[in-house]
Tab-separated table of C-alpha atoms (C1' of nucleotides) in Angstrom:
chain	number	residue	atom	x	y	z
A	291	MET	CA	3.255	27.066	17.926
A	292	PRO	CA	4.143	23.379	18.282
A	293	PHE	CA	2.593	20.837	15.949
A	294	LEU	CA	3.114	17.188	15.088
A	295	ILE	CA	2.923	16.167	11.446
A	296	VAL	CA	2.876	12.681	9.909
A	297	SER	CA	3.445	11.211	6.464
A	298	TRP	CA	1.976	7.744	5.880
A	299	ASN	CA	1.445	5.644	2.766
A	300	ILE	CA	-1.789	3.989	3.874
A	301	ASN	CA	-2.379	1.591	0.930
A	302	SER	CA	-6.181	2.071	0.842
A	303	ILE	CA	-7.791	4.691	3.067
A	304	ARG	CA	-11.078	2.752	3.183
A	305	LEU	CA	-9.518	-0.533	4.303
A	306	ARG	CA	-7.288	1.281	6.806
A	307	GLU	CA	-9.887	3.648	8.300
A	308	ASP	CA	-9.675	2.122	11.784
A	309	LEU	CA	-5.874	1.979	11.662
A	310	ILE	CA	-5.794	5.718	10.939
A	311	CYS	CA	-8.132	6.295	13.909
A	312	ARG	CA	-5.797	4.230	16.108
A	313	LEU	CA	-2.847	6.362	15.011
A	314	MET	CA	-4.879	9.494	15.763
A	315	ARG	CA	-5.763	8.248	19.266
A	316	GLU	CA	-2.303	6.947	20.187
A	317	PHE	CA	-0.118	9.739	18.824
A	318	ARG	CA	-2.514	12.703	18.473
A	319	PRO	CA	-0.767	14.269	15.466
A	320	ASP	CA	-2.101	17.616	14.311
A	321	ILE	CA	-1.715	16.890	10.603
A	322	ILE	CA	-1.580	13.610	8.681
A	323	GLY	CA	-0.530	13.390	5.038
A	324	LEU	CA	-1.707	10.134	3.478
A	325	GLN	CA	-0.680	8.536	0.186
A	326	GLU	CA	-2.092	5.655	-1.862
A	327	CYS	CA	-5.637	6.279	-0.662
A	328	LYS	CA	-6.875	4.333	-3.714
A	329	SER	CA	-10.255	6.024	-3.624
A	330	PRO	CA	-12.265	8.684	-5.386
A	331	VAL	CA	-12.635	11.705	-3.077
A	332	GLU	CA	-16.384	11.137	-2.661
A	333	ASN	CA	-15.796	7.618	-1.279
A	334	ILE	CA	-13.236	8.618	1.358
A	335	PRO	CA	-14.661	7.941	4.828
A	336	THR	CA	-14.495	11.161	6.851
A	337	GLU	CA	-17.018	10.741	9.710
A	338	LYS	CA	-14.714	8.978	12.205
A	339	PHE	CA	-11.815	11.295	11.404
A	340	LYS	CA	-13.976	14.354	12.026
A	341	LYS	CA	-15.245	12.887	15.332
A	342	LEU	CA	-11.621	12.580	16.456
A	343	GLY	CA	-11.066	16.262	15.717
A	344	TYR	CA	-9.678	16.113	12.195
A	345	ARG	CA	-12.245	18.544	10.784
A	346	PHE	CA	-10.166	19.787	7.862
A	347	ILE	CA	-9.715	17.317	5.037
A	348	LEU	CA	-8.074	17.982	1.672
A	349	ALA	CA	-7.877	15.241	-0.917
A	350	ALA	CA	-7.075	14.391	-4.497
A	351	GLY	CA	-8.508	11.046	-5.505
A	352	GLN	CA	-9.050	8.575	-8.287
A	353	LYS	CA	-10.509	5.083	-8.577
A	354	SER	CA	-8.237	2.163	-7.556
A	355	TYR	CA	-4.873	3.879	-7.798
A	356	ASN	CA	-2.840	6.657	-6.190
A	357	GLY	CA	-4.742	9.291	-4.208
A	358	VAL	CA	-3.476	11.633	-1.474
A	359	ALA	CA	-5.141	13.349	1.474
A	360	ILE	CA	-4.357	15.738	4.308
A	361	LEU	CA	-6.314	15.223	7.551
A	362	SER	CA	-5.851	18.133	9.929
A	363	LYS	CA	-6.978	19.364	13.321
A	364	LEU	CA	-5.635	22.792	12.362
A	365	ARG	CA	-7.498	24.902	9.852
A	366	ILE	CA	-5.936	24.369	6.446
A	367	GLN	CA	-6.890	25.809	3.082
A	368	GLU	CA	-6.252	23.989	-0.167
A	369	VAL	CA	-3.738	25.799	-2.381
A	370	GLY	CA	-3.407	23.304	-5.210
A	371	ARG	CA	-3.583	19.837	-6.666
A	372	LEU	CA	-0.749	19.613	-9.167
A	373	ASP	CA	-0.252	17.029	-11.893
A	374	PHE	CA	3.495	17.412	-12.244
A	375	ALA	CA	4.271	15.306	-15.327
A	376	ASN	CA	0.747	15.534	-16.764
A	377	LEU	CA	0.100	11.903	-15.869
A	378	GLU	CA	-3.550	12.610	-15.009
A	379	GLN	CA	-3.037	10.830	-11.699
A	380	ALA	CA	-3.950	12.008	-8.191
A	381	ARG	CA	-0.509	12.348	-6.647
A	382	HIS	CA	-0.402	15.776	-5.032
A	383	VAL	CA	-2.407	18.041	-2.773
A	384	ALA	CA	-1.195	21.167	-0.998
A	385	GLY	CA	-2.624	23.321	1.768
A	386	GLU	CA	-1.736	26.377	3.814
A	387	LEU	CA	-2.047	26.629	7.589
A	388	GLU	CA	-3.085	29.820	9.366
A	389	ASN	CA	0.517	30.356	10.507
A	390	GLY	CA	1.515	30.684	6.847
A	391	VAL	CA	3.139	27.261	6.581
A	392	THR	CA	2.451	25.480	3.291
A	393	ILE	CA	2.297	21.686	3.135
A	394	HIS	CA	2.837	19.704	-0.056
A	395	ASN	CA	1.756	16.059	0.146
A	396	VAL	CA	3.181	13.993	-2.722
A	397	TYR	CA	3.030	10.433	-3.958
A	398	VAL	CA	5.876	10.007	-6.453
A	399	PRO	CA	5.339	7.215	-9.035
A	400	ALA	CA	6.915	3.916	-7.946
A	401	GLY	CA	8.441	3.435	-11.393
A	402	GLY	CA	7.834	-0.219	-12.231
A	403	ASP	CA	10.438	-2.969	-12.101
A	404	VAL	CA	13.000	-2.215	-14.825
A	405	PRO	CA	15.287	0.765	-14.111
A	406	ASP	CA	15.538	1.863	-17.731
A	407	ARG	CA	13.561	4.817	-19.051
A	408	VAL	CA	13.595	3.476	-22.642
A	409	GLN	CA	12.404	-0.037	-21.836
A	410	ASN	CA	10.043	0.977	-19.046
A	411	LEU	CA	7.579	3.840	-19.481
A	412	LYS	CA	6.784	3.898	-15.760
A	413	PHE	CA	10.430	4.510	-14.870
A	414	ASP	CA	10.564	7.343	-17.409
A	415	GLN	CA	7.407	8.835	-15.889
A	416	LYS	CA	8.916	8.634	-12.403
A	417	LEU	CA	12.002	10.597	-13.454
A	418	ASN	CA	9.867	13.065	-15.417
A	419	TYR	CA	7.640	13.561	-12.390
A	420	LEU	CA	10.689	14.452	-10.257
A	421	THR	CA	12.063	16.783	-12.952
A	422	HIS	CA	8.738	18.617	-13.259
A	423	MET	CA	8.528	18.992	-9.481
A	424	THR	CA	12.071	20.340	-9.418
A	425	THR	CA	11.265	22.916	-12.099
A	426	TRP	CA	8.065	23.948	-10.319
A	427	PHE	CA	9.798	24.502	-6.970
A	428	LYS	CA	12.720	26.350	-8.564
A	429	ARG	CA	10.181	28.765	-10.044
A	430	HIS	CA	8.145	29.183	-6.869
A	431	LYS	CA	11.036	29.536	-4.367
A	432	PRO	CA	9.193	28.026	-1.388
A	433	LYS	CA	9.472	29.518	2.091
A	434	ARG	CA	7.980	28.204	5.348
A	435	THR	CA	7.087	25.045	3.442
A	436	ILE	CA	6.939	21.339	4.278
A	437	LEU	CA	7.174	18.694	1.576
A	438	LEU	CA	6.199	15.218	2.705
A	439	GLY	CA	5.107	11.956	1.208
A	440	ASP	CA	6.053	8.680	-0.371
A	441	LEU	CA	8.885	9.828	-2.627
A	442	ASN	CA	9.556	6.193	-3.603
A	443	ILE	CA	13.326	6.714	-3.419
A	444	ALA	CA	15.685	5.659	-0.633
A	445	PRO	CA	18.631	7.975	-1.307
A	446	ARG	CA	21.323	6.972	1.181
A	447	GLU	CA	23.296	3.793	1.746
A	448	ASP	CA	21.829	3.577	5.228
A	449	ASP	CA	18.294	4.107	3.857
A	450	VAL	CA	18.307	0.539	2.494
A	451	TRP	CA	19.064	-2.862	3.982
A	452	SER	CA	21.792	-3.492	1.393
A	453	HIS	CA	23.232	-0.711	-0.735
A	454	LYS	CA	25.089	-3.200	-2.956
A	455	SER	CA	22.087	-5.441	-3.608
A	456	LEU	CA	19.770	-2.522	-4.366
A	457	LEU	CA	21.963	-0.384	-6.632
A	458	GLY	CA	20.115	-1.843	-9.642
A	459	VAL	CA	16.699	-1.986	-7.990
A	460	VAL	CA	14.137	0.728	-8.684
A	461	SER	CA	14.019	3.049	-5.621
A	462	HIS	CA	17.787	3.105	-5.027
A	463	THR	CA	19.412	3.491	-8.472
A	464	PRO	CA	21.967	6.303	-8.940
A	465	ILE	CA	19.792	8.120	-11.510
A	466	GLU	CA	16.833	8.219	-9.111
A	467	VAL	CA	19.050	9.407	-6.261
A	468	GLU	CA	20.405	12.127	-8.555
A	469	HIS	CA	16.877	13.247	-9.459
A	470	LEU	CA	15.906	13.327	-5.781
A	471	GLU	CA	19.015	15.373	-4.967
A	472	ASN	CA	18.083	17.850	-7.720
A	473	LEU	CA	14.629	18.136	-6.176
A	474	ARG	CA	16.138	18.643	-2.724
A	475	SER	CA	18.287	21.525	-3.920
A	476	SER	CA	15.353	23.065	-5.862
A	477	GLY	CA	13.788	24.522	-2.753
A	478	ASP	CA	16.668	24.550	-0.298
A	479	TRP	CA	14.964	21.564	1.309
A	480	CYS	CA	16.211	19.892	4.444
A	481	ASP	CA	15.466	16.216	5.124
A	482	VAL	CA	14.275	16.712	8.693
A	483	THR	CA	14.290	13.020	9.587
A	484	ARG	CA	17.991	12.768	8.722
A	485	GLN	CA	18.595	16.115	10.410
A	486	HIS	CA	17.392	14.515	13.633
A	487	ILE	CA	18.771	10.994	12.990
A	488	PRO	CA	21.965	11.725	11.013
A	489	ALA	CA	23.334	8.185	10.778
A	490	GLY	CA	22.331	4.530	10.921
A	491	LYS	CA	19.910	2.242	9.142
A	492	LEU	CA	16.452	3.721	8.881
A	493	TYR	CA	13.514	2.334	6.904
A	494	SER	CA	9.861	3.241	6.383
A	495	TRP	CA	8.782	0.369	4.111
A	496	TRP	CA	8.998	-3.411	4.404
A	497	SER	CA	7.591	-5.660	1.670
A	498	TYR	CA	4.489	-7.749	2.310
A	499	ARG	CA	6.290	-10.620	0.601
A	500	ALA	CA	8.706	-11.443	3.404
A	501	LYS	CA	7.643	-14.357	5.620
A	502	ASP	CA	8.663	-12.332	8.652
A	503	TRP	CA	9.240	-8.679	7.721
A	504	ARG	CA	10.696	-7.816	11.133
A	505	ALA	CA	13.155	-10.716	11.229
A	506	ALA	CA	14.298	-10.215	7.618
A	507	ASP	CA	14.363	-6.424	8.093
A	508	ARG	CA	14.922	-5.815	4.394
A	509	GLY	CA	13.519	-2.298	4.484
A	510	ARG	CA	13.892	0.924	2.557
A	511	ARG	CA	13.307	4.562	3.572
A	512	LEU	CA	10.900	5.660	0.849
A	513	ASP	CA	8.834	8.115	2.915
A	514	HIS	CA	10.163	11.530	3.776
A	515	ILE	CA	9.447	14.794	5.532
A	516	TRP	CA	11.339	17.805	4.213
A	517	ALA	CA	11.206	21.444	5.274
A	518	THR	CA	12.642	24.602	3.744
A	519	SER	CA	15.785	25.763	5.540
A	520	ASP	CA	14.016	28.757	7.154
A	521	ILE	CA	11.824	26.468	9.266
A	522	ALA	CA	13.964	23.297	9.441
A	523	PRO	CA	15.737	24.525	12.609
A	524	SER	CA	12.360	24.548	14.363
A	525	VAL	CA	12.063	20.760	14.053
A	526	GLN	CA	12.307	19.360	17.576
A	527	SER	CA	12.375	15.694	16.567
A	528	SER	CA	11.552	13.224	13.833
A	529	CYS	CA	11.138	9.467	13.781
A	530	ILE	CA	9.647	6.503	11.930
A	531	MET	CA	7.088	4.509	13.932
A	532	LYS	CA	8.218	1.027	12.970
A	533	ASP	CA	5.783	-0.668	15.382
A	534	VAL	CA	2.843	0.571	13.287
A	535	ARG	CA	4.057	-1.743	10.491
A	536	GLY	CA	3.274	-4.586	12.939
A	537	TRP	CA	-0.322	-3.571	13.703
A	538	THR	CA	-3.165	-5.831	12.521
A	539	LYS	CA	-3.806	-5.616	8.749
A	540	PRO	CA	-1.044	-3.035	8.326
A	541	SER	CA	0.061	-0.913	5.430
A	542	ASP	CA	3.456	-1.980	4.098
A	543	HIS	CA	4.681	1.528	5.039
A	544	ALA	CA	5.289	2.884	8.550
A	545	PRO	CA	4.388	6.508	9.320
A	546	VAL	CA	7.082	9.192	9.497
A	547	PHE	CA	6.699	11.845	12.217
A	548	ALA	CA	8.102	15.338	12.627
A	549	HIS	CA	7.558	17.652	15.585
A	550	PHE	CA	7.791	21.333	14.698
A	551	ASP	CA	7.795	24.310	17.052
A	552	LEU	CA	7.277	27.457	15.024
B	161	DA	C1'	17.656	-17.199	-9.944
B	162	DT	C1'	13.034	-16.983	-8.547
B	163	DG	C1'	8.967	-16.129	-6.092
B	164	DG	C1'	7.044	-14.415	-2.537
B	165	DT	C1'	1.932	-10.729	-0.666
B	166	DT	C1'	-1.550	-7.155	-0.761
B	167	DG	C1'	-5.309	-4.091	-2.653
B	168	DA	C1'	-8.968	-2.501	-5.957
B	169	DA	C1'	-12.189	-4.598	-8.288
B	170	DA	C1'	-13.824	-7.897	-11.127
B	171	DG	C1'	-9.615	-8.115	-16.003
B	172	DT	C1'	-5.641	-7.901	-14.393
B	173	DC	C1'	-2.749	-4.051	-12.964
B	174	DA	C1'	0.134	-1.893	-9.681
B	175	DA	C1'	3.086	-1.848	-5.850
DNA sequence: ATGGTTGAAAGTCAA
């Protein structure tokens, strides 16, 4: 069964409702994992999504911050909303498709500005969040599972516009990369985007602060789609839709796509 | 070295 799955940090699901509908119309993905919905679940607009065929909606929400959702054309049953480092923040929702594939949608804490876990509580929480996730997946030994979301780490030199300039910048520091690598090995995960595009600069996020984000092109690949090694070979393709970053009133993140054929 | 923008929501806080 072929299906197209997307991960997209939407930076407000209410403000971006029409942008999500445009993505649905233009690319017709089967499943969309959203992060930074910034809305309580009861205030998430669902009518237009359902009219476009996305009848199955799972969400974890809170006021103003964080928030994740899965919008799906395929029947999906919620299997958990985990609070990995006990932060009491809506950063995870998981569901299971009828073909037995489990999808974890995660919004890893950004971690603040100072890359020091003593000076900066938010950085400490980010690393703790990754450690708790790692422990959880080691215990649960996932199979036929997809992990996607804004992981807020760009692990490789070619995942950032300048490796040298960003070594001390939260999102690309060695300790974060090490934590992400520990998470990756926790479930025998395969980064399916890099499986399909093994080399070259690749970004999913460009700051709002640049005068011309496209010309400056100072991006980072913070958004990821992973699959366990049993289903990773069934990925036909993966890409980041950079043009979406240039749509009217965009999110600062572009959506990541993966095409599976299971 | 610094400041630049956006969003939620009404203060700033977070990214």
